[in-house]
CSV table of C-alpha atoms in Angstrom, one decimal:
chain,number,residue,atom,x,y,z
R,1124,UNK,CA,141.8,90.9,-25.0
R,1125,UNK,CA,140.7,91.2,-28.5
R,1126,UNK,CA,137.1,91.5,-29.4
R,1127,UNK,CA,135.3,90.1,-31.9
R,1128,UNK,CA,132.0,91.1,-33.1
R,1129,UNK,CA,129.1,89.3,-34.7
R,1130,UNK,CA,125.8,90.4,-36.2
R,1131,UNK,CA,123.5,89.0,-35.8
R,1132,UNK,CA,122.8,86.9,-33.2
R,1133,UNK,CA,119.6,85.4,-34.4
R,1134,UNK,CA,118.1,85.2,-37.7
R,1135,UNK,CA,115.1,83.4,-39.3
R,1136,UNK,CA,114.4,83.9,-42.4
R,1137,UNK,CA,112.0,82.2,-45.0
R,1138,UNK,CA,113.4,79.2,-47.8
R,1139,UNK,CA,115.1,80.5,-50.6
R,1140,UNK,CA,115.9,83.9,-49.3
R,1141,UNK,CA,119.3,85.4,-48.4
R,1142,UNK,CA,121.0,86.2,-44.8
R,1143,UNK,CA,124.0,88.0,-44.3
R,1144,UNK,CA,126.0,87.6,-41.5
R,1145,UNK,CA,128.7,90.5,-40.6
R,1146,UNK,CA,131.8,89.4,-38.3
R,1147,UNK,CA,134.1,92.8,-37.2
R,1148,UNK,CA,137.6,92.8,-35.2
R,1149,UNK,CA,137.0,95.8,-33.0
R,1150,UNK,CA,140.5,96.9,-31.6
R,1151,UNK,CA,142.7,95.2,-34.2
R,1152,UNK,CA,143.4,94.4,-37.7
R,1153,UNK,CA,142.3,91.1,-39.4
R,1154,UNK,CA,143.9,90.3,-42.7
R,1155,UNK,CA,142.5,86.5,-41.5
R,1156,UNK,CA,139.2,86.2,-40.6
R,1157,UNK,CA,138.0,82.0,-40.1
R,1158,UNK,CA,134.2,80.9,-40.5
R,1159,UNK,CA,132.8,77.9,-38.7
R,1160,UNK,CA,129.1,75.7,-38.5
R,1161,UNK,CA,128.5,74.1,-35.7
R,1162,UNK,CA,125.6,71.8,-35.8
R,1163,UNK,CA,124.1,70.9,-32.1
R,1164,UNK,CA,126.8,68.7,-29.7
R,1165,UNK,CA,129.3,69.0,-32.9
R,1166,UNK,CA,133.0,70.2,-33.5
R,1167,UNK,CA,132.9,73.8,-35.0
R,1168,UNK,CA,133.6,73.0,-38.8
R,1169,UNK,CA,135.8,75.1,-40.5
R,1170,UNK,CA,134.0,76.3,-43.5
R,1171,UNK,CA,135.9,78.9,-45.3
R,1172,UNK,CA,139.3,81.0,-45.0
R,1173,UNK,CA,138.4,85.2,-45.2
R,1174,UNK,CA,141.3,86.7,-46.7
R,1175,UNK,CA,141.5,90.5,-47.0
R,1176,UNK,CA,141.5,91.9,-50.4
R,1177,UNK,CA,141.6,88.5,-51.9
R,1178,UNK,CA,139.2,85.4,-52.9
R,1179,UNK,CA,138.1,83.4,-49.7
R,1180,UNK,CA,139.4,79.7,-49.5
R,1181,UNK,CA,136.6,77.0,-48.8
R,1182,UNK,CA,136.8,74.0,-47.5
R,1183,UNK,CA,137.2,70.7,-49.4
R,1184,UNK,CA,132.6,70.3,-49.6
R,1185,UNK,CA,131.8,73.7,-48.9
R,1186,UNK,CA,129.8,75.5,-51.9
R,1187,UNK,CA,131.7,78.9,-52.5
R,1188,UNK,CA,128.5,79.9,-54.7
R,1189,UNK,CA,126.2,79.4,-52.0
R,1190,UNK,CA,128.0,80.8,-49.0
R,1191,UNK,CA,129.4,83.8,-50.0
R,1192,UNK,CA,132.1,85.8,-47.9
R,1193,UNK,CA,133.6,89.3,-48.6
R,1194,UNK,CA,136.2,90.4,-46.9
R,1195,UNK,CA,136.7,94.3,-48.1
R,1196,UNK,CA,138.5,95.8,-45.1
R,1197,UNK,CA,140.7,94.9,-42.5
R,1198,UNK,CA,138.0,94.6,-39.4
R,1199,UNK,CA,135.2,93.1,-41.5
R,1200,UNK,CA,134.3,90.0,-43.1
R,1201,UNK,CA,130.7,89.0,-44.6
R,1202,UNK,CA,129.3,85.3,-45.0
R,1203,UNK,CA,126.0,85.4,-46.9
R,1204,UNK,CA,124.1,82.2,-47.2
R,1205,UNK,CA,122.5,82.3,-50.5
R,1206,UNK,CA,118.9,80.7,-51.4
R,1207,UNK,CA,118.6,79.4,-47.5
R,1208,UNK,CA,117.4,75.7,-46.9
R,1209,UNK,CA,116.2,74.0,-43.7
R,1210,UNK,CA,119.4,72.0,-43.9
R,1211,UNK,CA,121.5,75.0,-43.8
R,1212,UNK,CA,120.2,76.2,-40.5
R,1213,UNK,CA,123.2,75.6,-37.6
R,1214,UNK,CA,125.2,78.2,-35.7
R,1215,UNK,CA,127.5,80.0,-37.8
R,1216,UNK,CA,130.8,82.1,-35.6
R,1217,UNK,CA,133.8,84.0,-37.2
R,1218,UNK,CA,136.7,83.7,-35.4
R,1219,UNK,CA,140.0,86.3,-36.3
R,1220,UNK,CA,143.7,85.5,-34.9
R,1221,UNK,CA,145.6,87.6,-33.3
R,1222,UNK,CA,149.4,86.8,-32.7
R,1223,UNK,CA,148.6,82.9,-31.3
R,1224,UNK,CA,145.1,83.4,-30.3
R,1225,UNK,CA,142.1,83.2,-31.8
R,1226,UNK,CA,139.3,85.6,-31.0
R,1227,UNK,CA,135.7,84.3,-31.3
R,1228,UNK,CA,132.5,85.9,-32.3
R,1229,UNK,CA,129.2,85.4,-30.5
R,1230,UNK,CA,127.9,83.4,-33.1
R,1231,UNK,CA,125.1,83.3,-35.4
R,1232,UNK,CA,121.9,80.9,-35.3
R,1233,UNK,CA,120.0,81.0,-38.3
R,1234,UNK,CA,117.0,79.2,-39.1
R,1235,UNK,CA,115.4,78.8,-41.9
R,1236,UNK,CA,112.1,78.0,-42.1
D,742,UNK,CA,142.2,60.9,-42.2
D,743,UNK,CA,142.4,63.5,-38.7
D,744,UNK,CA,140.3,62.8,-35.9
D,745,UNK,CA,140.1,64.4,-32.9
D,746,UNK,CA,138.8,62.6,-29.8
D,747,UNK,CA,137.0,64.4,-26.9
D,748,UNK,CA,134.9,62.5,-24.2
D,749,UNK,CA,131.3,63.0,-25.6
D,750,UNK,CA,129.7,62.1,-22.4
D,751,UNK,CA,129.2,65.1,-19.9
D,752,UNK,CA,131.9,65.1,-17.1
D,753,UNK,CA,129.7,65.6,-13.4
D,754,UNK,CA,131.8,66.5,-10.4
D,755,UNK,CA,131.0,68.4,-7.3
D,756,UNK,CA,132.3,71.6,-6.1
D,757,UNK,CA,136.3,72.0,-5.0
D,758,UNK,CA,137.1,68.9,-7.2
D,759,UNK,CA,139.7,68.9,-10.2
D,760,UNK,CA,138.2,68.1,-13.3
D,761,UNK,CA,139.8,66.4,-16.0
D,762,UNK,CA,139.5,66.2,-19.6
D,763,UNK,CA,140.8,64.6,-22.5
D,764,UNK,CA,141.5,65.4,-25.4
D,765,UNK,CA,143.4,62.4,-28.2
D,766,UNK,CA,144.1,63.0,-31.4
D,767,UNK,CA,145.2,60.9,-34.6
D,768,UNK,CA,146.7,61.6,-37.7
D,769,UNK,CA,148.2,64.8,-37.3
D,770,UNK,CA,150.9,66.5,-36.0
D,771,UNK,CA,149.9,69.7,-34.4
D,772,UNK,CA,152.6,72.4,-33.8
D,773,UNK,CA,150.6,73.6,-30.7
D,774,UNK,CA,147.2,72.9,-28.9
D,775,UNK,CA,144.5,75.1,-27.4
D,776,UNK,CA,142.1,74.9,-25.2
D,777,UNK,CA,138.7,76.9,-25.3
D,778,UNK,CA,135.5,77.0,-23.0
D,779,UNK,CA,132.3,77.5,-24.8
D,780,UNK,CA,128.6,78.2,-23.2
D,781,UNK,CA,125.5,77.4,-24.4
D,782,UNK,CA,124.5,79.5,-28.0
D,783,UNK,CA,127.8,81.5,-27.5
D,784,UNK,CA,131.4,81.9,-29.4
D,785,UNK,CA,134.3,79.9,-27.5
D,786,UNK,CA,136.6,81.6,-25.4
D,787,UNK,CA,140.5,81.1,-25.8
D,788,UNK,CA,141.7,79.4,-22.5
D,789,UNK,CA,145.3,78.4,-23.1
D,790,UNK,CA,147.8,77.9,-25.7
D,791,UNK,CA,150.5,74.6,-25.3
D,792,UNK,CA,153.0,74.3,-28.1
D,793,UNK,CA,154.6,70.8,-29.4
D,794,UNK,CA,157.7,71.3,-27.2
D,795,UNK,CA,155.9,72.3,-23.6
D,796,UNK,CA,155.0,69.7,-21.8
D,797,UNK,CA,153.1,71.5,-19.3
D,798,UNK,CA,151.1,74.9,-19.2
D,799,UNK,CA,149.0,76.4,-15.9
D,800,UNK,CA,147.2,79.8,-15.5
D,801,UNK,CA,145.6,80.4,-12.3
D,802,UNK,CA,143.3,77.3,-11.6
D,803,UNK,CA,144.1,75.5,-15.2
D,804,UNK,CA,146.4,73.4,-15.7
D,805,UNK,CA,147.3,71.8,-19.4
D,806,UNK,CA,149.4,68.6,-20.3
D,807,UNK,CA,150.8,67.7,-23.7
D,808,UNK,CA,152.1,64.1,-25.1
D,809,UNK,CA,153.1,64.4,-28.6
D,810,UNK,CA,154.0,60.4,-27.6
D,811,UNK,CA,150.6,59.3,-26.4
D,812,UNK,CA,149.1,62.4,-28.8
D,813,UNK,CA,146.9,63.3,-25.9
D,814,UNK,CA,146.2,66.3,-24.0
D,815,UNK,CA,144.9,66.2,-20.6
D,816,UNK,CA,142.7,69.6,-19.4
D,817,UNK,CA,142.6,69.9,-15.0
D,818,UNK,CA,141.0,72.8,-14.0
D,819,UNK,CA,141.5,72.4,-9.6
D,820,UNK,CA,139.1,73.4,-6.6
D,821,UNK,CA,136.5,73.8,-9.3
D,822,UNK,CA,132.8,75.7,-9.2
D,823,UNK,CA,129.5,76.2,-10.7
D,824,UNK,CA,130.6,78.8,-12.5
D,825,UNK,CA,133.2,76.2,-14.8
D,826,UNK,CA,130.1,74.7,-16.0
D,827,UNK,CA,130.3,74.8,-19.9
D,828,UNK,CA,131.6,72.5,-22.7
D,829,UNK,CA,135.6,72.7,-23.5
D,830,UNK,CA,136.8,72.3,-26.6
D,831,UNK,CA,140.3,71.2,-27.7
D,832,UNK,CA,141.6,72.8,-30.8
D,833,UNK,CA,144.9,71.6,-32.8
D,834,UNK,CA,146.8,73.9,-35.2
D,835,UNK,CA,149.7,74.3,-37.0
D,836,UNK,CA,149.6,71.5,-39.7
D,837,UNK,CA,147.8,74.2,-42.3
D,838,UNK,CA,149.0,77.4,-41.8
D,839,UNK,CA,149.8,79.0,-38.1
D,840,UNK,CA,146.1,79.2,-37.4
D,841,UNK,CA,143.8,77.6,-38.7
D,842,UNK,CA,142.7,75.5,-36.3
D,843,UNK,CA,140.7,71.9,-36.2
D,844,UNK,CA,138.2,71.5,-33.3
D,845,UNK,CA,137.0,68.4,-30.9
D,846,UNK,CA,133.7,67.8,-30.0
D,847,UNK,CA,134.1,69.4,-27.0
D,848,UNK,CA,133.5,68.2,-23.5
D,849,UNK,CA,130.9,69.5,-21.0
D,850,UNK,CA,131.6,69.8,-17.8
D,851,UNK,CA,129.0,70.5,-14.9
D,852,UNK,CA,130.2,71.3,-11.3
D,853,UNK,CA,127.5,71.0,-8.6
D,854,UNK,CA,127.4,73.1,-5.4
């Protein structure tokens, strides 16, 4: 099946500082790429819409300014968490669809301390 | 507003068993409903796919119900082992655009030898 790959796994980085978080379709094109949070024994929130060559869409409470997602080529997307705070660590996975499926990353645990 | 209803409690059963989850839903009307398994600090993993008009969907040892009447989708997963030990999540779609999907809680399941 498809893969999808996620960078990086782990991150902690300091208060205030910025992470960036890379999310590539290996062995197939992506014009859609999705990005979740998934705080522990939560649902997977859907937090933004990646569109190639275009604006992302967020979702209704999710600060475009502060998570930041480029989407420049066909196999990559980018969410970059701007100014990091505590409350923003969680696990953060991309997910691309292909046909009816939808192709995971490995996901993304940042903390920020 | 959508909800989506998974049984938060961890499911125990012992080896060779069929498991069963649940998965209800309110407020929407998906066009099709998936099925993923997800392990600890990892992406989930597409499992099946039922649409609005199947009533029934198996590969290998899963099996998948759907009751757009009841709004309820039953998971089995027969003669089950250690190795199906994860948390399953039940993912609706359609509603927003093809897929874009909205998540459950998730399940988790643990199979003892």
């Amino acid at each position: 099946g498809a893969v999808v790959s996620q960078h990086p796994s782990r991150v902690i980085c300091k208060s205030g500082t910025s992470v960036k978080i890379e999310c590539r379709s290996l062995d197939f094109q992506a014009t859609t790429m999705f990005w979740y949070r998934q705080f522990p024994k939560q649902s997977l929130m859907l937090m933004a819409t990646s569109n190639e060559g275009s604006k992302a869409t967020y979702e209704q409470g999710v600060e475009k300014d502060k998570f930041l997602i480029n989407h420049a080529s066909l196999t990559l997307s980018t969410l970059t968490v701007t100014s990091a705070h505590p409350e923003d660590s969680s696990f953060y996975i991309c997910s691309a669809p292909d046909h009816t499926e939808a192709f995971f990353g490995q996901g993304t645990r940042l903390t920020v301390v | 507003s959508q909800k989506i209803e998974q049984n938060s409690e961890a499911l125990n059963i012992q080896e060779g068993k069929t498991a069963t989850l649940t998965c209800n839903y309110t407020n929407y009307s998906p066009a099709y409903l998936q099925w993923y398994r997800q392990d600890p600090g990892r992406g989930p993993v597409f499992l099946l796919l039922i649409r609005e008009n199947e009533k029934e969907k198996r590969k290998e040892r899963l099996k998948v119900t759907f009751d757009t009447t009841l709004k309820q989708s039953l998971f089995h997963i027969t003669a089950s082992q250690p190795a199906d030990s994860a948390t399953y999540l039940c993912a609706l779609g359609g509603n927003t655009g093809f897929q874009k999907l909205v998540f459950g809680t998730g399940t988790r399941l643990l199979v003892s030898p």
